Coordinates of N, CA and C in Angstrom, one line a residue:
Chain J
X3 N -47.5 24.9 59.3 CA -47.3 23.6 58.6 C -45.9 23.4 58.1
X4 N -45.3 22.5 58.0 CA -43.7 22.2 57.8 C -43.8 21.3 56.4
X5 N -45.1 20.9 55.9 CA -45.2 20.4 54.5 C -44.7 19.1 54.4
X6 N -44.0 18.9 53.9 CA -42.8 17.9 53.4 C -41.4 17.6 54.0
X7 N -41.1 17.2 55.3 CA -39.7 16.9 55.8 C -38.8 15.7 55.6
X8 N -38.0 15.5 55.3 CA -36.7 14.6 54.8 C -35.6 14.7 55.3
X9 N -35.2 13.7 56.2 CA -33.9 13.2 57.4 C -33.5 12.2 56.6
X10 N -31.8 12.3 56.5 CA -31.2 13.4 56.9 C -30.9 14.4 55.3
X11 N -30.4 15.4 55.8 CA -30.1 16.2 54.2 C -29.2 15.6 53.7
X12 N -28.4 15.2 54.2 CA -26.7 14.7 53.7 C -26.6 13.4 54.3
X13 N -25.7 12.4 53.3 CA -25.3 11.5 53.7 C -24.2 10.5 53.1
X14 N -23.4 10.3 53.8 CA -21.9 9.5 53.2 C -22.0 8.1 53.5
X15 N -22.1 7.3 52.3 CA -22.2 5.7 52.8 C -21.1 5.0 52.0
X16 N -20.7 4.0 52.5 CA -20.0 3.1 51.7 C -20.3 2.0 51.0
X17 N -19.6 1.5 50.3 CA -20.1 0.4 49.4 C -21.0 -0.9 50.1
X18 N -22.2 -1.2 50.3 CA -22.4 -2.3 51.1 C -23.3 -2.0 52.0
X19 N -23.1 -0.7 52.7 CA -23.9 0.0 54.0 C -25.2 -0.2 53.9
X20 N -26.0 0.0 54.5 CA -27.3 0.2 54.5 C -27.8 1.7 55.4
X21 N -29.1 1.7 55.2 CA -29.4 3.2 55.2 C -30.8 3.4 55.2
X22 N -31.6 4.0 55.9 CA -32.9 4.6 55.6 C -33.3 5.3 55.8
X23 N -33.8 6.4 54.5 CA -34.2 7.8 54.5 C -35.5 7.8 54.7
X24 N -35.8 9.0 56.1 CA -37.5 9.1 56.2 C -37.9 10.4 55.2
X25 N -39.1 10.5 55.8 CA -40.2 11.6 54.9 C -41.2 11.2 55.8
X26 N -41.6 12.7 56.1 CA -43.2 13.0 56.3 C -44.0 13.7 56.4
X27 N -45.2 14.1 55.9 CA -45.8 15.1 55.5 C -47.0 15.7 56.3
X28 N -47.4 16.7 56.6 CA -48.4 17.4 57.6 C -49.4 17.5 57.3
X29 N -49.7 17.4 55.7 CA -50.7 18.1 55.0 C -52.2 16.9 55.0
X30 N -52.2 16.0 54.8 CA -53.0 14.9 55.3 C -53.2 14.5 53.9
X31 N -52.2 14.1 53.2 CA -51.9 13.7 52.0 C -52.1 11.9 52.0
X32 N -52.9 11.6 50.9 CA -53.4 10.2 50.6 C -51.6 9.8 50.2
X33 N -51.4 10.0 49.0 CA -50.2 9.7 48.2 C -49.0 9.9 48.5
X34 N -47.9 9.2 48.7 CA -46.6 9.9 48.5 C -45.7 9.1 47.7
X35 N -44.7 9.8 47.3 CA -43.7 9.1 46.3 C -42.1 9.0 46.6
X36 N -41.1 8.5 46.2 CA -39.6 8.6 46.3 C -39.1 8.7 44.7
X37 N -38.5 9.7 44.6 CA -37.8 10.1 43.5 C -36.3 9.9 43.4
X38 N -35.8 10.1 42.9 CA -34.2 10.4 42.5 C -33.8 11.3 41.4
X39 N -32.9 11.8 41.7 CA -32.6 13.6 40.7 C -31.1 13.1 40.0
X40 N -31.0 12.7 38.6 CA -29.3 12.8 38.6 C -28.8 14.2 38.0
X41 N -28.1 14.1 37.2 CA -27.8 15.3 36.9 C -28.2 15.1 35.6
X42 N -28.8 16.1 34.4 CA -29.6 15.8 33.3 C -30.2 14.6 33.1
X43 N -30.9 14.5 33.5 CA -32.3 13.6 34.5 C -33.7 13.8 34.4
X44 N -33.2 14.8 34.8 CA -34.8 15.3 35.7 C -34.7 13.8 36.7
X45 N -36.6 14.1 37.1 CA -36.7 13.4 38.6 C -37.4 11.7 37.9
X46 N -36.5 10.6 38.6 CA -37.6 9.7 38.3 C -38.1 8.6 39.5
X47 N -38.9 8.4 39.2 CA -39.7 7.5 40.2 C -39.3 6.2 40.9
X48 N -38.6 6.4 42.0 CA -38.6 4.9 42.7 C -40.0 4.0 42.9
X49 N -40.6 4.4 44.0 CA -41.7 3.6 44.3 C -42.9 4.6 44.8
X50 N -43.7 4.4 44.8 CA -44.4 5.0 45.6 C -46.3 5.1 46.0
X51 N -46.7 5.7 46.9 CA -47.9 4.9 47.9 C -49.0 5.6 47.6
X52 N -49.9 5.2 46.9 CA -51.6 5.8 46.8 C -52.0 6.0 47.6
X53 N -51.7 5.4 48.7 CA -53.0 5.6 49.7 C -52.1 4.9 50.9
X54 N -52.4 4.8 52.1 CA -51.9 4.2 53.2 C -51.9 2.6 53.1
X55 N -51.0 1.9 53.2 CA -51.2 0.4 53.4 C -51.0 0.0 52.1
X56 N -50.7 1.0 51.0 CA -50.2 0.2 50.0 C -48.8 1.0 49.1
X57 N -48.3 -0.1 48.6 CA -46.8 0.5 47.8 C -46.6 -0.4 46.4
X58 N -45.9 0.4 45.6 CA -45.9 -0.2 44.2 C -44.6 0.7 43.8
X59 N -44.0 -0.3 42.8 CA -42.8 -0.2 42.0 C -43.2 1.1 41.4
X60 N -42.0 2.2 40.9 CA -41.8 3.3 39.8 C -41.1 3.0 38.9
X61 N -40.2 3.6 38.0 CA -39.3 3.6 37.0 C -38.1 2.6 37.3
X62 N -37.5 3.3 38.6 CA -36.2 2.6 38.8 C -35.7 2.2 40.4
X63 N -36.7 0.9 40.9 CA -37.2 0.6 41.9 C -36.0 -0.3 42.5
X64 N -35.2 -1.3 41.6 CA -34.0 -2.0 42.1 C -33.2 -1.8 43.1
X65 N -32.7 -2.2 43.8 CA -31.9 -1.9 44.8 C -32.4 -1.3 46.3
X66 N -33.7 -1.0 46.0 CA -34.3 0.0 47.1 C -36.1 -1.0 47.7
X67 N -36.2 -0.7 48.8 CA -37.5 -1.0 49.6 C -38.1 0.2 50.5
X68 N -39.3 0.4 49.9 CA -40.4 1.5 51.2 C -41.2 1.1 52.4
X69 N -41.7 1.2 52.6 CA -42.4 1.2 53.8 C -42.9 2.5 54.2
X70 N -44.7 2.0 54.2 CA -45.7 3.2 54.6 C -46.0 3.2 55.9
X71 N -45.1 3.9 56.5 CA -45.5 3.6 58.4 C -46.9 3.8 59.1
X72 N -47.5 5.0 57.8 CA -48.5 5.6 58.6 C -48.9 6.4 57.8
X73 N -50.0 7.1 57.4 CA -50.5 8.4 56.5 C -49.4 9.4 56.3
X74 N -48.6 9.3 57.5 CA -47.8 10.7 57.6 C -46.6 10.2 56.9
X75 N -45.8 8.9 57.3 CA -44.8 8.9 57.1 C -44.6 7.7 55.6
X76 N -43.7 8.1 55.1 CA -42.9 7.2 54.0 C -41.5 7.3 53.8
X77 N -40.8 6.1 54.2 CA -39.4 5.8 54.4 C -38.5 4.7 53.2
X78 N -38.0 5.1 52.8 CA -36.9 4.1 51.6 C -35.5 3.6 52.4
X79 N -35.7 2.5 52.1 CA -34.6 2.2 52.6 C -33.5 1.3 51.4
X80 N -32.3 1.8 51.9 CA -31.0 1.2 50.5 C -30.5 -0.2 51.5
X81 N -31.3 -1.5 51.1 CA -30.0 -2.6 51.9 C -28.8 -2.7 51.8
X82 N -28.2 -2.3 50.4 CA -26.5 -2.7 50.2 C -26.6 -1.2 49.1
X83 N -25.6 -0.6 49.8 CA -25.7 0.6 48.7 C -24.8 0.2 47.8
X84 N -24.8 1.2 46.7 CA -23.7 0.7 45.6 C -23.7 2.8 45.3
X85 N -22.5 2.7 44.3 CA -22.2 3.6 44.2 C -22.9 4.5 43.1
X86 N -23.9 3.6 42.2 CA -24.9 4.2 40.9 C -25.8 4.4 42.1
X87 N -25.9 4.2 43.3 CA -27.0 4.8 44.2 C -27.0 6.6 44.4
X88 N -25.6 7.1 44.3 CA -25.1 8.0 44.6 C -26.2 9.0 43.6
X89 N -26.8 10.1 44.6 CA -27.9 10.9 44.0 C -28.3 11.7 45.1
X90 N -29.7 12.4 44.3 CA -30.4 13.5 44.9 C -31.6 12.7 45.3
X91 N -32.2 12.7 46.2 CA -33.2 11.8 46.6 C -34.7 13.1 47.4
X92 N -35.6 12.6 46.4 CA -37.0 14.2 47.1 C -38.3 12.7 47.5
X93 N -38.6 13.4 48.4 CA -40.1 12.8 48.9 C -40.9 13.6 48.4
X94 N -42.6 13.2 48.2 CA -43.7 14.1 47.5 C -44.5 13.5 48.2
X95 N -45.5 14.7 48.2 CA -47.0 13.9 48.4 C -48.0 14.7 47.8
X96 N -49.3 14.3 47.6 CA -49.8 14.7 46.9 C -51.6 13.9 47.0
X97 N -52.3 15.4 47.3 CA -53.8 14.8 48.0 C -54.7 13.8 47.0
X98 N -54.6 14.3 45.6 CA -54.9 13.1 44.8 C -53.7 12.4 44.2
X99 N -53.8 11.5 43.8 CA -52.7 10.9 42.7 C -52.4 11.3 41.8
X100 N -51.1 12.1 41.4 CA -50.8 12.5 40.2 C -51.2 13.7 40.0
X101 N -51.4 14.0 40.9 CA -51.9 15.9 40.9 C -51.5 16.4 41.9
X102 N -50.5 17.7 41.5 CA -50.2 19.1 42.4 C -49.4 18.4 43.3
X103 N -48.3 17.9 43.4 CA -47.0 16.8 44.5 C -46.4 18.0 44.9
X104 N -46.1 17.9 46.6 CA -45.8 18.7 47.4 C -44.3 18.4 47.6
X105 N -42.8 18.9 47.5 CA -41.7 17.9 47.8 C -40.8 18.5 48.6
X106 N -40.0 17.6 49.2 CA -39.3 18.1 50.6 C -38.3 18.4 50.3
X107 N -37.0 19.2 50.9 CA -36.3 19.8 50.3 C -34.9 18.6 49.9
X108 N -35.4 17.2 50.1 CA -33.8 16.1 49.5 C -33.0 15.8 50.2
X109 N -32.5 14.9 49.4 CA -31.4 14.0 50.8 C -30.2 14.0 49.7
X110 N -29.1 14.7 50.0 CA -27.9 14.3 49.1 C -27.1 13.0 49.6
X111 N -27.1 12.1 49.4 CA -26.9 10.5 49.1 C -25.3 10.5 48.2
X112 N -24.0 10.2 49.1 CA -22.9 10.1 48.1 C -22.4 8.4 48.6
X113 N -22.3 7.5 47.7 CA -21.9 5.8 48.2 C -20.8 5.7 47.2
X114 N -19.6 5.4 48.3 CA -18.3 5.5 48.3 C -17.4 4.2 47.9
Chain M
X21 N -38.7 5.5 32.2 CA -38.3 6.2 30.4 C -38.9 7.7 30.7
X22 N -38.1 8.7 30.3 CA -38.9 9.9 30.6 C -39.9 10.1 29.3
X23 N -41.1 10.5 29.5 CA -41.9 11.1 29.1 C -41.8 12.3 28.0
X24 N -41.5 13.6 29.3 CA -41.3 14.9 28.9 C -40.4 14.8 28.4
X25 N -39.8 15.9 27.2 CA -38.6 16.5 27.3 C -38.6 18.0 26.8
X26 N -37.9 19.1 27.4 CA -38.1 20.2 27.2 C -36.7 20.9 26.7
X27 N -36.8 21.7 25.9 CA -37.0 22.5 25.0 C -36.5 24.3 25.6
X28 N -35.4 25.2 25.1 CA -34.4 24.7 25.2 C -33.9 23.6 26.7
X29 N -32.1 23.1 26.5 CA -32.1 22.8 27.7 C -31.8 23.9 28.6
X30 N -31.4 24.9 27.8 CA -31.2 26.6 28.8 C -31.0 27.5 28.1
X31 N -31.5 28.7 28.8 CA -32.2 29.7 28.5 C -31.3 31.0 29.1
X32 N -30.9 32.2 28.7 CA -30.4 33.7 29.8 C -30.5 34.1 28.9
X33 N -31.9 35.5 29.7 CA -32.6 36.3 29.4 C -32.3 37.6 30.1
X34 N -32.4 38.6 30.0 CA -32.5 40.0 30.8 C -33.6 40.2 31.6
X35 N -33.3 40.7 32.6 CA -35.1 40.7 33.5 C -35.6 41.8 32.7
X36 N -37.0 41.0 33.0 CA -37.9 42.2 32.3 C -38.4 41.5 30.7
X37 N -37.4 40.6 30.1 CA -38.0 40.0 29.0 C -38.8 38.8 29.5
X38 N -39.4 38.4 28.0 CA -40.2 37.1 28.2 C -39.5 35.5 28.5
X39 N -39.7 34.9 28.6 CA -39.3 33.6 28.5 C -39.8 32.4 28.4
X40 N -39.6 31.4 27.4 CA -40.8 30.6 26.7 C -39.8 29.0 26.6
X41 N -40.3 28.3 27.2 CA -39.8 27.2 27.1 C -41.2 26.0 26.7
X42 N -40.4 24.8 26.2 CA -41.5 24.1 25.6 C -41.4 22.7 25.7
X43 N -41.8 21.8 26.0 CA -42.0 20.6 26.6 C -43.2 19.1 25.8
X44 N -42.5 18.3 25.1 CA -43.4 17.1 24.2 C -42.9 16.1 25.2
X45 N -43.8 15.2 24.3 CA -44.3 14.1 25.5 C -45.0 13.1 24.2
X46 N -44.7 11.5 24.9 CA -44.9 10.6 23.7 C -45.9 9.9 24.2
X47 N -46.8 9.9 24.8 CA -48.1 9.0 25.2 C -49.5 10.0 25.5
X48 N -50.8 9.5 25.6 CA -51.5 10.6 25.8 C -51.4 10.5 27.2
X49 N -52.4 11.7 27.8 CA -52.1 12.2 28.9 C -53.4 12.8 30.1
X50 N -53.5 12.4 31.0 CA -54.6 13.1 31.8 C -54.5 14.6 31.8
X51 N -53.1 15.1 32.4 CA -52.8 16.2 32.4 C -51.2 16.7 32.4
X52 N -50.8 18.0 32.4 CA -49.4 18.1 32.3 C -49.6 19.3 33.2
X53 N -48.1 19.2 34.0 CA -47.8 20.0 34.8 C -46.6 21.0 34.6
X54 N -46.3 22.2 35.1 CA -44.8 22.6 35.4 C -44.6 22.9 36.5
X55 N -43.1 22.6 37.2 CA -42.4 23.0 38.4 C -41.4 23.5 38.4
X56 N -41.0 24.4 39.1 CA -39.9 25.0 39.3 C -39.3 24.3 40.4
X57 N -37.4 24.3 40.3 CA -36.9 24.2 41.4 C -35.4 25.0 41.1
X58 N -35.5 25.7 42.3 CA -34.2 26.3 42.4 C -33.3 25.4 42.8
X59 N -31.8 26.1 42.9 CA -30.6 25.5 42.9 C -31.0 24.9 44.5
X60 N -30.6 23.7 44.5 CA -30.4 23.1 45.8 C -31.5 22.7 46.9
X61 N -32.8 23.2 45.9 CA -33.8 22.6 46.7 C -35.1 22.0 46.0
X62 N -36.3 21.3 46.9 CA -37.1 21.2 45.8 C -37.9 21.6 44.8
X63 N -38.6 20.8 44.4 CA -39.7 21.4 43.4 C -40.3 21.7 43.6
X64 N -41.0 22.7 42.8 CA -42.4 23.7 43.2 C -43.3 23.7 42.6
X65 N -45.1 23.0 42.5 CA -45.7 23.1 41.4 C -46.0 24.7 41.3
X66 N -46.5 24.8 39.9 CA -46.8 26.3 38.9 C -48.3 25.9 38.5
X67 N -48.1 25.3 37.8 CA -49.7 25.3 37.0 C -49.8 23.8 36.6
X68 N -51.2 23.7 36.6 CA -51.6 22.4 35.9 C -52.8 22.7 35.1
X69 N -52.6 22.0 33.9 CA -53.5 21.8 32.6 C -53.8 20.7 32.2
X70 N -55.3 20.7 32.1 CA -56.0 19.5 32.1 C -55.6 18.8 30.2
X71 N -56.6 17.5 30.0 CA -56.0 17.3 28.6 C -56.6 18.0 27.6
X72 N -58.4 18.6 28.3 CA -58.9 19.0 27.8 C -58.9 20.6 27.5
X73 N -58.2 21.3 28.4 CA -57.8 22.8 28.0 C -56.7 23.0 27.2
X74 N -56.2 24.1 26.6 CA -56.1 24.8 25.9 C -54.9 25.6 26.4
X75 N -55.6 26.7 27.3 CA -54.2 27.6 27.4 C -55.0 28.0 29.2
X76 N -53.8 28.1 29.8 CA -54.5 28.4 31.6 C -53.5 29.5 31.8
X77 N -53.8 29.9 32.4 CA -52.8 31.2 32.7 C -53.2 31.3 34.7
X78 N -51.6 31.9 35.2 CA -51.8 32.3 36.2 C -50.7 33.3 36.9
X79 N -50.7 34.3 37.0 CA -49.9 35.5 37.2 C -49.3 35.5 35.9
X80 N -48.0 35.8 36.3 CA -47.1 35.7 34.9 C -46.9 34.6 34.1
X81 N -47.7 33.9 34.6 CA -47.4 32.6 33.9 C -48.7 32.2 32.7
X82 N -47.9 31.7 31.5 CA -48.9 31.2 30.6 C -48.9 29.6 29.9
X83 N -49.4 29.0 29.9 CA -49.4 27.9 29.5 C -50.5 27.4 28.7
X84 N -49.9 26.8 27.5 CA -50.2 25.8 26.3 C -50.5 24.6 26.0
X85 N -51.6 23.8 26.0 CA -51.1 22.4 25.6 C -51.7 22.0 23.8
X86 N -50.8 21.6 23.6 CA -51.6 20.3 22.1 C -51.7 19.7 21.9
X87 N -52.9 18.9 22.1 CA -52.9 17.4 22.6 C -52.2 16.2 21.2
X88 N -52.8 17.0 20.1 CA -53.0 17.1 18.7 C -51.1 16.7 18.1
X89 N -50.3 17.7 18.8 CA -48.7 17.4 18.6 C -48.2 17.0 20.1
X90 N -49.1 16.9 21.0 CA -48.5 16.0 22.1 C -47.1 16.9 22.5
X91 N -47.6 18.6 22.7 CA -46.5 19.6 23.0 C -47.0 20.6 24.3
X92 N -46.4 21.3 24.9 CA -46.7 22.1 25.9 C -45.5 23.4 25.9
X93 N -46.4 24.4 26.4 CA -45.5 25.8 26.3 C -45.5 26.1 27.4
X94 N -44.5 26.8 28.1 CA -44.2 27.4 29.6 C -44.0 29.2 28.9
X95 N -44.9 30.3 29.0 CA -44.6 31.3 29.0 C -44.2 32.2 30.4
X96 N -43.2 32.3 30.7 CA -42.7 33.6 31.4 C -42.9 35.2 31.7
X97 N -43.7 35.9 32.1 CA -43.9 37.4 31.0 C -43.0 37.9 32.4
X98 N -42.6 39.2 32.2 CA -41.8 40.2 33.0 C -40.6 39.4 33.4
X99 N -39.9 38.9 33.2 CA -39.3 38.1 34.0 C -38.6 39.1 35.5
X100 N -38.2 38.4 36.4 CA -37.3 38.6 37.2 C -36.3 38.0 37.5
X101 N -35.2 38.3 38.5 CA -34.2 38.0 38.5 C -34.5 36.7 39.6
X102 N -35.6 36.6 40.3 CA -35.9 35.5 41.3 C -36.4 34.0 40.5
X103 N -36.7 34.6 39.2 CA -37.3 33.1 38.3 C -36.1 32.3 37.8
X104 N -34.9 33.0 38.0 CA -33.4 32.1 37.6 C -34.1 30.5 38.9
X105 N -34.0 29.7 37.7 CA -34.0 28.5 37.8 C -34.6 27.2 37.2
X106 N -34.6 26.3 37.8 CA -34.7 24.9 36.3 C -36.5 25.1 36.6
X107 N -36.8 24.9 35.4 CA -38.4 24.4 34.8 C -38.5 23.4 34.5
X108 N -39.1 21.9 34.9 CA -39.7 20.7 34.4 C -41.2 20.6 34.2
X109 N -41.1 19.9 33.2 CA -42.8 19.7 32.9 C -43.0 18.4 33.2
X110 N -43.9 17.8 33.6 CA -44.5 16.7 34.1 C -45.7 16.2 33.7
X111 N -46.1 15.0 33.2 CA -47.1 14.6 32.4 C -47.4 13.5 33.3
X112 N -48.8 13.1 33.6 CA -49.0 12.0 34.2 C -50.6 11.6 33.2
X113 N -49.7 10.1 33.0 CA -50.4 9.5 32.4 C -51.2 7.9 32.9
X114 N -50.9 7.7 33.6 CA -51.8 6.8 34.7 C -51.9 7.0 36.2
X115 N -51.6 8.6 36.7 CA -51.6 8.8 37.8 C -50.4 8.7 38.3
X116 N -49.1 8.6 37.6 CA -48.2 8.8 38.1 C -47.1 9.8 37.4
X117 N -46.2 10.6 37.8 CA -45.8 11.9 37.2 C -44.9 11.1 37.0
X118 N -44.3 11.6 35.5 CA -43.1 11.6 34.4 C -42.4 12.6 34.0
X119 N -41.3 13.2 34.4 CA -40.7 14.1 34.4 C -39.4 14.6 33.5
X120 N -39.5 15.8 32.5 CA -38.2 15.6 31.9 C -37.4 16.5 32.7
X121 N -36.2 16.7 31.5 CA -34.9 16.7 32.1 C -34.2 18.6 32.4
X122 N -35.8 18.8 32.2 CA -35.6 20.7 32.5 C -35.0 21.4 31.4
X123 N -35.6 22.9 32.3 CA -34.6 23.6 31.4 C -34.4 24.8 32.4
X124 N -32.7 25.2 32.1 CA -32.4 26.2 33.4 C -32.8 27.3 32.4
X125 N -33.1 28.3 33.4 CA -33.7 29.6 33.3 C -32.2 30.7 33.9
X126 N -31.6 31.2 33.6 CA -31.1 32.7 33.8 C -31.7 33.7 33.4
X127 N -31.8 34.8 34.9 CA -32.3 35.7 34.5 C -31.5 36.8 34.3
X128 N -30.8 37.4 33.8 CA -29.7 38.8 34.2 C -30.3 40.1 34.7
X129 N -29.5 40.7 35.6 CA -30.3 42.0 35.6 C -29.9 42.9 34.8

């Protein structure tokens, strides 16, 4: 099982660009989420999906849109990046809600 | 708004000592969690404690809650030199995790 996967690891965007980071998980996980890591932070919550067919706002949702393709997959996408985008970016999932989140190894995200 | 916040923000220890970090939180809570993540990759759950226990333990790991001071303890025992890395505690309080801002772990040999 490969868990948790996140394309691409790395990524250089410019001011304006647009961009969509996938995720998706093996494990037959109901839940998944999109985080962001800054630096003395910790992780906080973009958006994220209970259950298949549905998505809801996190903490700091602005600027950003998901899309639940499928049980397996959850994708965020940046329309106009800006440079307070510039971060650590983890997928989760997790068989109940809010319990025991499984996370992929991140997308380093630098907007120029 | 984070939640958690933990307690110190860092920690270097000698392997082989204990290491005890500590984690409050300002709303009640279903349960609280800890993760480890090493440098450069993700996070790892450790243990979870419900609102209604007390103290859970699992290998070297020991853990605290009070619901009472709305605090949480991360115990360490033996440490090694592989545990160098950040600890976050995580509280979810409507089913969705709230995360503080860590605390790095050095271990020296």
């Amino acid at each position: 099982n490969a868990g948790v996967t996140q394309t691409p690891k790395f990524q250089v965007l410019k001011t304006g660009q647009s961009m969509t980071l996938q995720c998706a998980q093996d494990m037959n996980h109901n839940s998944m989420y999109w985080y962001r890591q800054d630096p003395g932070m910790g992780l906080r919550l973009i958006y994220y999906s209970a259950s298949e067919g549905t998505t809801d706002k996190g903490e700091v949702p602005n600027g950003y849109n998901v899309s639940r393709l499928n049980k397996r997959e959850f994708s965020l996408r940046l329309e106009s990046a800006a440079p307070s985008q510039t971060s650590v970016y983890f997928c989760a999932s997790s068989g109940i809600q809010g319990v025991e989140q499984y996370f992929g190894p991140g997308t380093r995200l630098t907007v120029t | 708004s984070q939640q958690g916040e933990e307690d110190p923000q860092a920690l270097s220890i000698q392997e082989g000592e204990n290491a005890t970090m500590n984690c409050s939180y300002k709303t009640s809570i279903n349960n609280l969690q800890w993760y480890r993540q090493n440098s450069g990759r993700g996070l790892v759950h450790l243990i979870l404690i419900r609102s209604n226990e007390r103290e859970k333990h699992s290998g070297r790991l020991r853990v605290t809650l009070d619901t009472s001071k709305k605090s949480s303890s991360l115990l360490i025992t033996a440490s090694r030199a592989a545990d160098t890395a950040s600890y976050f505690c995580a509280t979810d309080a409507s089913y969705k995790l709230s995360f503080g801002a860590g605390t790095t772990v050095t271990v020296r040999a």
